[in-house]
Coordinates of C-alpha atoms and ligand atoms in Angstrom, one line a residue:
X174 CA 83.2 133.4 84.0
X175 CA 86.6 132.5 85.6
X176 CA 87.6 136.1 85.5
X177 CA 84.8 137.1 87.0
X178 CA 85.6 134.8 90.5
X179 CA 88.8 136.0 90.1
X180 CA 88.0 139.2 90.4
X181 CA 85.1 138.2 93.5
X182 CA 87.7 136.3 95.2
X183 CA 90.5 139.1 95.0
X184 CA 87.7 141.4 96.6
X185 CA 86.9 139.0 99.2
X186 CA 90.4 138.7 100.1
X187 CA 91.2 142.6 100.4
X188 CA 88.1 142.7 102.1
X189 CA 89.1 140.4 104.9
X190 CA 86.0 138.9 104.2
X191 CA 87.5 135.4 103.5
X192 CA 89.4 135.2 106.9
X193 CA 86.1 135.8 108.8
X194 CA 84.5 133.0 106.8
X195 CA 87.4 130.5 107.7
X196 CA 87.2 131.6 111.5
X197 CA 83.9 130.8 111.6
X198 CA 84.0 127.4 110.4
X199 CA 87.0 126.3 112.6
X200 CA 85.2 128.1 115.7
X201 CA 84.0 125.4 117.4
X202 CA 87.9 124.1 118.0
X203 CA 89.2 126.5 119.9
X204 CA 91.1 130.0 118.8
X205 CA 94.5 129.6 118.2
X206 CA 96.5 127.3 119.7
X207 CA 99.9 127.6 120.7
X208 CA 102.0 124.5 121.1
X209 CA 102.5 124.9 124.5
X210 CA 103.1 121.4 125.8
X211 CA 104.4 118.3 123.8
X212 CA 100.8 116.4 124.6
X213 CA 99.4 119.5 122.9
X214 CA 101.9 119.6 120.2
X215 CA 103.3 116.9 119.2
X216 CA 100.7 113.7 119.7
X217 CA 98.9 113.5 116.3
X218 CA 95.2 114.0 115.9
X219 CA 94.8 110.8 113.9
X220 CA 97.1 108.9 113.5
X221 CA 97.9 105.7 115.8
X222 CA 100.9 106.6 118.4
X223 CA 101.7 104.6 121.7
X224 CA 100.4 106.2 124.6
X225 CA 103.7 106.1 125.8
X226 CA 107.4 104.6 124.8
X227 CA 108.6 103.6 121.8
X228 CA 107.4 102.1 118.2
X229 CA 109.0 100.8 115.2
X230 CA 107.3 98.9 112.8
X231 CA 103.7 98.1 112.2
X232 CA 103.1 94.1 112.7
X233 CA 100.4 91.5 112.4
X234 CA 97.9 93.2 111.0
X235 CA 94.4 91.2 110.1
X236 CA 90.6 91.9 109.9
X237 CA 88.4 89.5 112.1
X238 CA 84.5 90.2 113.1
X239 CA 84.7 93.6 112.5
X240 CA 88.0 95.0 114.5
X241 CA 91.4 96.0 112.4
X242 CA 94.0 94.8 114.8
X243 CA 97.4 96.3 114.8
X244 CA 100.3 95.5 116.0
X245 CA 103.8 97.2 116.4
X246 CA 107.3 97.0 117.5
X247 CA 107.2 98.6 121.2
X248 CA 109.7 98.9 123.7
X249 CA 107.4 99.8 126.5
X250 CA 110.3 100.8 128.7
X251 CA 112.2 103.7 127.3
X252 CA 111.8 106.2 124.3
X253 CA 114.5 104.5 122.0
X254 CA 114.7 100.9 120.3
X255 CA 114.9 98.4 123.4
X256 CA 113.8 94.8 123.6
X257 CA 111.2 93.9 121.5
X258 CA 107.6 93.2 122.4
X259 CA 104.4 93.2 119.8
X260 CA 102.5 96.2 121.5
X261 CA 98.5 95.8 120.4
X262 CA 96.0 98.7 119.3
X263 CA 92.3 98.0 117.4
X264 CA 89.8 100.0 115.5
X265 CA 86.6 100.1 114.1
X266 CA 87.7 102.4 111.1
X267 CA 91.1 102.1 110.6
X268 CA 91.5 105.7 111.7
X269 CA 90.5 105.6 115.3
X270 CA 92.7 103.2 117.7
X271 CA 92.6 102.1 121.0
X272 CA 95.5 100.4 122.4
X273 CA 95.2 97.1 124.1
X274 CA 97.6 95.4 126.5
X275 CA 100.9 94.5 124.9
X276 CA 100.6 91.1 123.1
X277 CA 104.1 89.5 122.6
X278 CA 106.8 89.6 125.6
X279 CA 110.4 88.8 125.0
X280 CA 111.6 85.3 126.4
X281 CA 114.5 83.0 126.8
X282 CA 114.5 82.5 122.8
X283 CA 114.7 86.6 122.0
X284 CA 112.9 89.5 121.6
X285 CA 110.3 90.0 118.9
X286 CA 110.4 91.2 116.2
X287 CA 108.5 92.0 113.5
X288 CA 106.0 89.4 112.0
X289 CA 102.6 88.9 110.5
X290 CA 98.8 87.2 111.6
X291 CA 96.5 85.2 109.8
X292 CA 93.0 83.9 110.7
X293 CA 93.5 80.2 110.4
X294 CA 89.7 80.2 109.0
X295 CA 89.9 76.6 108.1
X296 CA 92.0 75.6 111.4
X297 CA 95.1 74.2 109.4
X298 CA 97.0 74.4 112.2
X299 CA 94.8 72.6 114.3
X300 CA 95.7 75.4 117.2
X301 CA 91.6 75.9 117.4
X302 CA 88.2 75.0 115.4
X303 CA 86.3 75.7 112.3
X304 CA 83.9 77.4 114.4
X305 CA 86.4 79.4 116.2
X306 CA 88.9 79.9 114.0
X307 CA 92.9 80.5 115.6
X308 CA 94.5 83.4 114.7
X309 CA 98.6 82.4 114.2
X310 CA 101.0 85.2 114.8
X311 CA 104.9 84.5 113.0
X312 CA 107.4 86.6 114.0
X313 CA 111.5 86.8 114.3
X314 CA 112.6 85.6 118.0
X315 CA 116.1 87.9 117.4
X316 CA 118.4 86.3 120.1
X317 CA 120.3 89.6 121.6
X318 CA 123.4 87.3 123.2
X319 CA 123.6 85.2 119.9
X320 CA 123.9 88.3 118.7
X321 CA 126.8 89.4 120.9
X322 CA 127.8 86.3 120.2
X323 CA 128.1 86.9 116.4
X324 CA 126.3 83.9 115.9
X325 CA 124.8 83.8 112.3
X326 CA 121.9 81.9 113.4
X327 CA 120.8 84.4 116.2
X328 CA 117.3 84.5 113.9
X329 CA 114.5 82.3 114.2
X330 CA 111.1 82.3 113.4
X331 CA 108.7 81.6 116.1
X332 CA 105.3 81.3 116.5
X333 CA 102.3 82.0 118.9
X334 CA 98.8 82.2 118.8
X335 CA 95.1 83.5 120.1
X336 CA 92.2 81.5 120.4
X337 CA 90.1 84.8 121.7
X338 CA 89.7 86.6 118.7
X339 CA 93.4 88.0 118.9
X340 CA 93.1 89.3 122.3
X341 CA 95.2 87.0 123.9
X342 CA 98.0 85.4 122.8
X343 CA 100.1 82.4 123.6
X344 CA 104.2 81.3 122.4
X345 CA 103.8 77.8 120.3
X346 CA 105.4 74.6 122.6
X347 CA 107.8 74.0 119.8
X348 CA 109.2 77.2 118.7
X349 CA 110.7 77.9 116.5
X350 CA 108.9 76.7 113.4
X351 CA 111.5 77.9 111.2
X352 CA 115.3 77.8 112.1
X353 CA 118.3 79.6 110.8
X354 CA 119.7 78.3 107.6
X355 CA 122.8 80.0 108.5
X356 CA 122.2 83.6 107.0
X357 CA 122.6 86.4 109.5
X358 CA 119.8 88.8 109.0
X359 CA 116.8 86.6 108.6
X360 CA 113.4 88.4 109.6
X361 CA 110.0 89.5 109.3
X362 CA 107.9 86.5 107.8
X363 CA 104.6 87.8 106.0
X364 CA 102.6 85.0 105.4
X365 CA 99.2 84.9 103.2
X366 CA 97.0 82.2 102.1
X367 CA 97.2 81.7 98.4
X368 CA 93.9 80.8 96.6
X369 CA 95.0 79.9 94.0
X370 CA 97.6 77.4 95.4
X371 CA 95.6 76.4 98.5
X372 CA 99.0 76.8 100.6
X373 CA 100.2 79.1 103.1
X374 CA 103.1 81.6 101.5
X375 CA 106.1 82.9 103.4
X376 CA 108.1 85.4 102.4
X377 CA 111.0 86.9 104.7
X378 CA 114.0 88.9 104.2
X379 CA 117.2 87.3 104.3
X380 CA 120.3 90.4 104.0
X381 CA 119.6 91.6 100.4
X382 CA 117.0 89.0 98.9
X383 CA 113.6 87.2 100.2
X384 CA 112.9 84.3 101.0
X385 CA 109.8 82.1 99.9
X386 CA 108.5 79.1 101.7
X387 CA 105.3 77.4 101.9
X388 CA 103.2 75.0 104.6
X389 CA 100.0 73.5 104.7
X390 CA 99.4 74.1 108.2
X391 CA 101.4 77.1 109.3
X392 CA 103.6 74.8 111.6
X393 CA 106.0 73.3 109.0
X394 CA 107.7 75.1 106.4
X395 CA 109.7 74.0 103.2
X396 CA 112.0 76.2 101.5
X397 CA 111.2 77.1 98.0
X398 CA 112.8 80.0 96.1
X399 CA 114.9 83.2 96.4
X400 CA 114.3 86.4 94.9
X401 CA 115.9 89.3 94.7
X402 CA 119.9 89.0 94.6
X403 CA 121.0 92.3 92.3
X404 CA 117.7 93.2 91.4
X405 CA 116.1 96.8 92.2
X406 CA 117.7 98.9 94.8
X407 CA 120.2 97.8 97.5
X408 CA 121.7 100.4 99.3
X409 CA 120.9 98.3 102.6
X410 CA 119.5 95.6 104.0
X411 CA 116.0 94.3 103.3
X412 CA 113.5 94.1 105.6
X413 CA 110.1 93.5 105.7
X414 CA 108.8 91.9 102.8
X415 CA 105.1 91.4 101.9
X416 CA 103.4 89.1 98.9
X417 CA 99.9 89.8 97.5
X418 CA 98.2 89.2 94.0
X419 CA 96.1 92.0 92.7
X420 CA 93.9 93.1 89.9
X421 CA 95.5 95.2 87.7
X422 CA 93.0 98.4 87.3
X423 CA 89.9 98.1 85.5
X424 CA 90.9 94.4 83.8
X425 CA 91.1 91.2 85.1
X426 CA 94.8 90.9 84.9
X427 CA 96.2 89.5 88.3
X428 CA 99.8 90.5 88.9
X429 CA 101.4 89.5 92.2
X430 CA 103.4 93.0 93.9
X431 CA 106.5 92.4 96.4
X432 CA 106.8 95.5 98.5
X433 CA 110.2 95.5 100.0
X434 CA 111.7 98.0 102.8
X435 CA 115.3 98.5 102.8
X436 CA 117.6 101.2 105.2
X437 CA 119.8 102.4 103.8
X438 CA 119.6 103.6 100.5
X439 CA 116.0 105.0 99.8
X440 CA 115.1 107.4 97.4
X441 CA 115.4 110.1 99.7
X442 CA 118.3 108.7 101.9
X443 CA 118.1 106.7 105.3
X444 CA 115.1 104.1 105.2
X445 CA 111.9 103.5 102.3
X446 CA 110.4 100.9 100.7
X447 CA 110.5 99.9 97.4
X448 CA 108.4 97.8 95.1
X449 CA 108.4 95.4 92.4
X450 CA 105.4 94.1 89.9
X451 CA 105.5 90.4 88.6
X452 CA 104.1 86.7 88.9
X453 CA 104.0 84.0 91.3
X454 CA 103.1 80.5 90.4
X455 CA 103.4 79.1 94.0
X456 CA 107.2 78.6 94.2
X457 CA 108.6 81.4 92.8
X458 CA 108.8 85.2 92.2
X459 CA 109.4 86.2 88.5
X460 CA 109.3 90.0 87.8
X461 CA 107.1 90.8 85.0
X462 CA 108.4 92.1 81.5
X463 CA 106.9 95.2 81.4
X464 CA 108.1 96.2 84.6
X465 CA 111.5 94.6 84.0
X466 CA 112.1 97.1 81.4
X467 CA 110.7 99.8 83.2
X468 CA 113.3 98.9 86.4
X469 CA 115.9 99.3 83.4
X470 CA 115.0 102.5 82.2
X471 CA 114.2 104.8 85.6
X472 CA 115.7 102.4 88.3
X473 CA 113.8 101.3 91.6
X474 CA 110.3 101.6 92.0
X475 CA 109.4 103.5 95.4
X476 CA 106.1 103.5 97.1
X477 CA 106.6 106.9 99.0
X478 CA 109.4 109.4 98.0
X479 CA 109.0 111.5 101.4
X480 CA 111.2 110.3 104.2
X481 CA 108.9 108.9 106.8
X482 CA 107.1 105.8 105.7
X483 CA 109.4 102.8 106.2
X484 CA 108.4 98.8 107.4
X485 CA 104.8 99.1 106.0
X486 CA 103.2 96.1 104.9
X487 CA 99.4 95.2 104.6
X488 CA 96.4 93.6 106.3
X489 CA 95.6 89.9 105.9
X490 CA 91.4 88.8 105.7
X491 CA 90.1 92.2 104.3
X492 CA 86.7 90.2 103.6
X493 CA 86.7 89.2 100.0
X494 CA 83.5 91.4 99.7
X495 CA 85.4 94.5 100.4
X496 CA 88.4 93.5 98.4
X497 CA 90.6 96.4 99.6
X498 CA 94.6 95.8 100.2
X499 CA 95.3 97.7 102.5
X500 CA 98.6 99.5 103.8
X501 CA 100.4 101.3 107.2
X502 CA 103.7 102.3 107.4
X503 CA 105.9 103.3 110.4
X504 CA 106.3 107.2 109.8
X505 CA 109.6 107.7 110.5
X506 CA 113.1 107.0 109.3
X507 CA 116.2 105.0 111.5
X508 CA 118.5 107.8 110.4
X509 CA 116.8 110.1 113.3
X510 CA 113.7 107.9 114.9
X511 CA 115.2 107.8 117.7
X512 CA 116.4 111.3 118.4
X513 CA 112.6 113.3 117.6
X514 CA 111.6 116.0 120.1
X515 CA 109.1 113.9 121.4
X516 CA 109.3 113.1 125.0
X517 CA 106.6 110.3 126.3
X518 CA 105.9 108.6 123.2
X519 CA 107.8 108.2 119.5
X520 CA 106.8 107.7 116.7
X521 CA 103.6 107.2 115.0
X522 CA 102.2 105.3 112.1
X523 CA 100.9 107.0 108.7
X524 CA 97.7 107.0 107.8
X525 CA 96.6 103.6 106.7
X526 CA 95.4 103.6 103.0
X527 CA 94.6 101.6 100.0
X528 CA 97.0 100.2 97.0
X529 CA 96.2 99.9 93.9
X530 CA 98.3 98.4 90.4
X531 CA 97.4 100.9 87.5
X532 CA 98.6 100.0 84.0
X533 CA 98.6 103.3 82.5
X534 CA 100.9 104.4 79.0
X535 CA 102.6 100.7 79.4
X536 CA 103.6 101.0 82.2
X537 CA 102.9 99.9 85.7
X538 CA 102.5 101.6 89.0
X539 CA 100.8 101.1 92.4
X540 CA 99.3 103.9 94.0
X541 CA 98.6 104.8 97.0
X542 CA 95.2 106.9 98.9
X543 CA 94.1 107.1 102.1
X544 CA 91.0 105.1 103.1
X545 CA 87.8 106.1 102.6
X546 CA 86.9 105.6 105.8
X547 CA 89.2 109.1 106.4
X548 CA 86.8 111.1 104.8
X549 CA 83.8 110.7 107.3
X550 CA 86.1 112.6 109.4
X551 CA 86.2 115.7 107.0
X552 CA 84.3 119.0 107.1
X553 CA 84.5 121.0 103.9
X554 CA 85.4 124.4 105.3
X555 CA 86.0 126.3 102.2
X556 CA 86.5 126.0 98.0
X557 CA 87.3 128.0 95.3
X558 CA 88.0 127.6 91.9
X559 CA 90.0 129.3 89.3
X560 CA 92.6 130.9 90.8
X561 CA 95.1 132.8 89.1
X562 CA 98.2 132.8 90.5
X563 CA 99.7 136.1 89.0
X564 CA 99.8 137.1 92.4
X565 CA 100.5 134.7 95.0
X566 CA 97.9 132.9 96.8
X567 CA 97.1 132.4 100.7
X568 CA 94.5 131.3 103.0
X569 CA 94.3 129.7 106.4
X570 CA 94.3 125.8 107.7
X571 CA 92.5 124.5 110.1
X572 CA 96.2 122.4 110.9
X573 CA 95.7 122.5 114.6
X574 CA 93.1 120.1 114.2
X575 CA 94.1 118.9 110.7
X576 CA 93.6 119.6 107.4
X577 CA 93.0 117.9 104.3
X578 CA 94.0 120.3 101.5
X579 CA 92.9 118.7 97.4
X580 CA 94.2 121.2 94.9
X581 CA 94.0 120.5 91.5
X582 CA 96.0 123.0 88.7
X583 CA 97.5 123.8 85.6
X584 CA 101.3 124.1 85.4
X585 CA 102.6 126.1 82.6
X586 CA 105.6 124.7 80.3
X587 CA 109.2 125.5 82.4
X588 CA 107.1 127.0 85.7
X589 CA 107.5 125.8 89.4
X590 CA 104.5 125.6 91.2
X591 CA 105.6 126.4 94.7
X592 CA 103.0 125.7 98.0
X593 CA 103.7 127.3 101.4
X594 CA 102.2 126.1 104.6
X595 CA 103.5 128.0 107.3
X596 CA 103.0 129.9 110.7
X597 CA 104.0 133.3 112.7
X598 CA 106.6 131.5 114.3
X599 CA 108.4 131.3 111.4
X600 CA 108.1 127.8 110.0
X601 CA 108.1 127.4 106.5
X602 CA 107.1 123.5 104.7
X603 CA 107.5 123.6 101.1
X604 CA 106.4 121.4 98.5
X605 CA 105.2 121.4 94.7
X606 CA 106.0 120.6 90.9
X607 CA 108.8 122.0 89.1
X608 CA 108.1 121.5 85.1
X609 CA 111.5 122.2 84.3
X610 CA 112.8 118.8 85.2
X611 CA 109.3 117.0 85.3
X612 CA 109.7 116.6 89.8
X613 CA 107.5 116.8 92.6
X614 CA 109.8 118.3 95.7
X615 CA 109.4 118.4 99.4
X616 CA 111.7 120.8 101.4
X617 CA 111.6 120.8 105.2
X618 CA 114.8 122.9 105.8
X619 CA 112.8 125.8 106.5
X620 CA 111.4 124.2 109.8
X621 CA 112.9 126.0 112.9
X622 CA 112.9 122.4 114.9
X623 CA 115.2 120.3 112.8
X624 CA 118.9 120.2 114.7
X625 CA 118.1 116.6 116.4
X626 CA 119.8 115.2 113.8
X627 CA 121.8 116.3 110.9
X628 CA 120.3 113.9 108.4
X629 CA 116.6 115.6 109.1
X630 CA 116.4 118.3 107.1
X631 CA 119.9 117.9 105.0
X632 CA 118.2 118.3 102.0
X633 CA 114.8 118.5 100.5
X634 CA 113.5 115.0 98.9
X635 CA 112.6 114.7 95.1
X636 CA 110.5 112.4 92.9
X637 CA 110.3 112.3 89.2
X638 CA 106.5 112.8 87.9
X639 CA 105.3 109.2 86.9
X640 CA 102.4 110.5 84.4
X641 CA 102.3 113.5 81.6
X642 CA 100.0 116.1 80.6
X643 CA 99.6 119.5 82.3
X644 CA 96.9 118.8 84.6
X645 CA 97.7 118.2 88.3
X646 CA 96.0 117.0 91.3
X647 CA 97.3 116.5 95.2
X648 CA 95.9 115.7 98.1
X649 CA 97.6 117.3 101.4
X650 CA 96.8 115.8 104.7
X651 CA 98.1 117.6 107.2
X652 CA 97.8 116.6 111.0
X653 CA 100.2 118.7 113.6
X654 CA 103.5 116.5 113.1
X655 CA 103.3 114.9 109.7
X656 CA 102.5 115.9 106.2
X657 CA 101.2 113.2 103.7
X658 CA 101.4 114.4 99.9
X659 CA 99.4 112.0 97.1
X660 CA 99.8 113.8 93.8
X661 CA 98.1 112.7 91.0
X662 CA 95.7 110.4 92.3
X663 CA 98.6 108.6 94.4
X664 CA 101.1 108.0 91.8
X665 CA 103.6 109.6 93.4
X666 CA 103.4 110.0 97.2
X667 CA 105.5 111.8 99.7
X668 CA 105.6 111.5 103.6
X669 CA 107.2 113.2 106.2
X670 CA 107.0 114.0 109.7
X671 CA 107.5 117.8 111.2
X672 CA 107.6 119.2 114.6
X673 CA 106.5 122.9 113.9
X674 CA 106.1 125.4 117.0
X675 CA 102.8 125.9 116.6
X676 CA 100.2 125.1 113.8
X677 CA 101.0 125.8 110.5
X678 CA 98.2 127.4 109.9
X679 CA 98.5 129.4 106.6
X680 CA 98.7 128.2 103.2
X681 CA 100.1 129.9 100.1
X682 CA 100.8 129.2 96.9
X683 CA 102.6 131.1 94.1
X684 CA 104.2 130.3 90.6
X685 CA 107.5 131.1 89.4
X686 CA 107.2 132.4 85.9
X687 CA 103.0 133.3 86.9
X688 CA 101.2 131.4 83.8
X689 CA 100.2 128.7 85.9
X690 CA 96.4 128.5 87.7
X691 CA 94.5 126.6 90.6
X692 CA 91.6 124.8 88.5
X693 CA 90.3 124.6 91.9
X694 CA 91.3 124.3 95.7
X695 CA 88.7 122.6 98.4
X696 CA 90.2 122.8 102.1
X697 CA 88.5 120.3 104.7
X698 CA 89.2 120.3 108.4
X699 CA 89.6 117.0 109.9
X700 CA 87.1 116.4 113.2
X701 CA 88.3 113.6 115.4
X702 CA 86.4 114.5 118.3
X703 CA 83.1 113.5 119.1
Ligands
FRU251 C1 112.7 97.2 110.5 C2 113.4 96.2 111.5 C3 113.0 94.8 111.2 C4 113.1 94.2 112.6 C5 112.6 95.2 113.5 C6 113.2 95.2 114.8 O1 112.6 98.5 111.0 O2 114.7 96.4 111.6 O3 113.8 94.2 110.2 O4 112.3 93.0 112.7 O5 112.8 96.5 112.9 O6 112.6 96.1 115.7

């Protein structure tokens, strides 16, 4: 039977028959498209970017009467890292964003920096009401002359709050909540309600450990533990903690997961985040013993092995119905964020999606896919199944629009499965599995558009297979500037952003040694417009 499609599928493909079909069903969005201009060619299809200036890090996230707020590092006066302000977007869906007017300004105590935002539901601050709850922002005021100054206490935590749903927001009359203890990086409070403790939890970064704290009415806050100090990977700073319990897959195991960003020193170089599975009891953070080991044996724990996903953290009051945790990163990296051929805007977020802790052949991972609520935005265009890849394989993408590309196949002892998306301009994105040292790569130095900066494209990134057996699975979402990677159902996940001349609209996909097969391939084109 498989032969049999083989054999259909070759004809189709001498035939030209296939490269009608695929015309067809991208008709409707226009012939092919050129990146002209940078509006045209650079501004994602959908994924959140400012409408103009700069972005850094995604802030303050949280769920209330049906709207996903976001919020983000902005500078809204240049194109590079300025003084700080919380810039504003909300969504419906998680994938479609409108930008609101800019939330947080800088003051006389500092610019702001990144943070997080909780509904007070039960108005423990007393900022509000039961019935209409206050939603309480905490973020770093980062005092620029301090700074000059070298004044180790130039960080603060401050915070401000919204009695309109989150639309408007006001600085608290005695800011800051939390001073310095006298550590000079001292940033990014997440703060969560704990269930199970009936506190509010903080957790901020503090040079190359956390910080925990808690409060009972998000105004004063006790110290309580440290975490961190030689533990996992610290090639830089941290920055930009987050806390949250979760079930661990299919069992009613809760384990608590502490994702932590640090620049330098990710997996890949320049900036990533990395993760870390164990327990809290409501003062401190105790890594658990499986995991322990498992930091022993293969070394930090990384939540994306591509080089663009950096600062992410998660949304607070997901309804406990729906039960999600869900993630955004910032999709870029400080080694070059601020030097992108983008000219109006920089920098855009990746695609939010869900986390999950699997406890699979003893031992832990979380995973990572994007929301469901992506997938009302795909059309399958075209599937096939059973490819053999004795001959190399190709097709088109519908990439100017975006594409979401699930492959699932076979790799044969010591091959290297190698996928090709590229265009007639000559750019060339490589990615796959190489069996002979168990890796999933990502190679980007066949871009043309890569001299901005030297780290971009000095080498290709790598990440060690997490799972075994012979079957593979990865999901490709490509929209025109980034490429998102989830291979085996998310366990290991690469990220990057490219700035390709014009779409890359071809896809092909060939094996080294020519054992290995496609079980099957199902391309969908991604239809943001009404
Ligand atoms: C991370 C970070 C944070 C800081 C913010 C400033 O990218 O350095 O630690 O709060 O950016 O924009």
């Amino acid at each position: 039977m498989k032969n049999k499609l083989i054999l259909l599928i070759s004809i189709l493909m001498v035939t030209g028959f296939l490269s009608c079909r695929q015309k067809k069903s991208v008709q409707n969005s226009g012939e092919k498209k050129v990146f002209k201009n940078e509006e045209f060619s650079y501004r994602p299809n959908f994924h959140f970017t400012p409408k103009t200036s700069w972005m850094n890090d995604p802030n303050g996230m949280f769920y209330h009467e049906g709207i996903y707020h976001l919020f983000f590092q902005h500078y809204p006066d240049d194109i590079v890292w300025g003084p700080m302000h919380w810039g504003h977007a909300t969504s419906r869906d998680l994938i479609k964003w409108e930008q609101q007017p800019i939330a947080l300004y800088p003051d006389d105590k500092g610019y702001i920096f990144s943070g997080s935002a909780v509904v007070d539901t039960l108005n423990t601050s007393g900022l509000g009401s039961i019935e209409k709850p206050p939603i309480l922002a905490l973020f770093t005021y980062h005092d620029p002359e301090g700074e000059l100054l070298d004044a180790i206490d130039h960080q603060t935590q401050g915070l401000a709050f919204s009695t309109d749903s989150g639309n408007s927001w006001q600085k608290y009359g005695g800011n800051p909540v939390l001073k310095n203890p006298g550590i000079r990086d001292f940033r990014d409070p997440k703060v969560i309600w704990s269930k199970d403790h009936e506190k509010w939890i903080m957790v901020l970064s503090a040079f190359d450990r956390v910080r925990f704290y808690d409060s009972k009415n998000l105004i004063d806050w006790n110290f309580l533990s440290e975490f961190g100090n030689g533990v996992g990977a610290h090639g830089g700073i941290w920055e930009c903690p987050d806390i949250f319990p979760i079930e661990v897959n299919e069992s009613n195991e809760i384990k608590w997961i502490l994702l932590l960003s640090i620049n330098d020193g990710a997996a890949n170089g320049g900036s990533g985040t990395q993760y870390f599975v164990g327990d809290f009891d409501g003062k401190s953070f105790v890594l658990d013993e499986l995991f322990q080991q498992q930091l022993k044996e293969n070394g930090p724990f990384w939540l994306d092995y591509g080089k663009d996903n950096y600062a992410g953290v998660t949304w607070s009051n997901i309804p406990t119905e729906d039960g999600r945790r869900i993630f955004i990163g910032w999709m870029s990296n400080w080694q070059y964020a601020e030097k992108v051929p983008t000219k109006k805007w920089r920098n855009s977020m990746t695609l939010p999606r869900e986390l999950k802790l699997v406890r699979k052949n003893d031992s832990y991972s979380v995973i990572s896919k994007p929301v469901t609520e992506f997938d009302k935005y795909k059309n399958l265009v075209d599937s096939y199944e059973g490819i053999s890849l004795k001959n190399k394989w190709s097709a088109n993408t519908s990439s100017h629009i975006g594409a979401e590309i699930e492959v699932e196949f076979e790799v044969m002892d010591g091959d290297k499965l190698n996928i090709l998306l590229y265009n007639q301009e000559g750019d060339t994105l490589s990615f796959g599995y190489d069996d002979r040292d168990n890796t999933f790569f990502l190679d980007r130095r066949k871009l043309l558009q890569k001299n901005f900066s030297d780290d971009y494209a000095s080498s290709k990134s790598v990440a060690p297979r997490k799972i075994k057996g012979k079957n593979l699975s990865a999901k490709i979402v490509l929209d025109k500037t980034s490429v998102e990677i989830f291979y085996d159902d998310g366990h290991t996940v690469f990220t990057e952003i490219l700035f390709p001349k014009e779409a890359l609209s071809k896809i092909s996909i060939a094996s080294k040694t020519k054992g290995s097969k496609i079980e099957s391939l199902r391309m969908f084109e991604i239809a943001t417009e009404e």
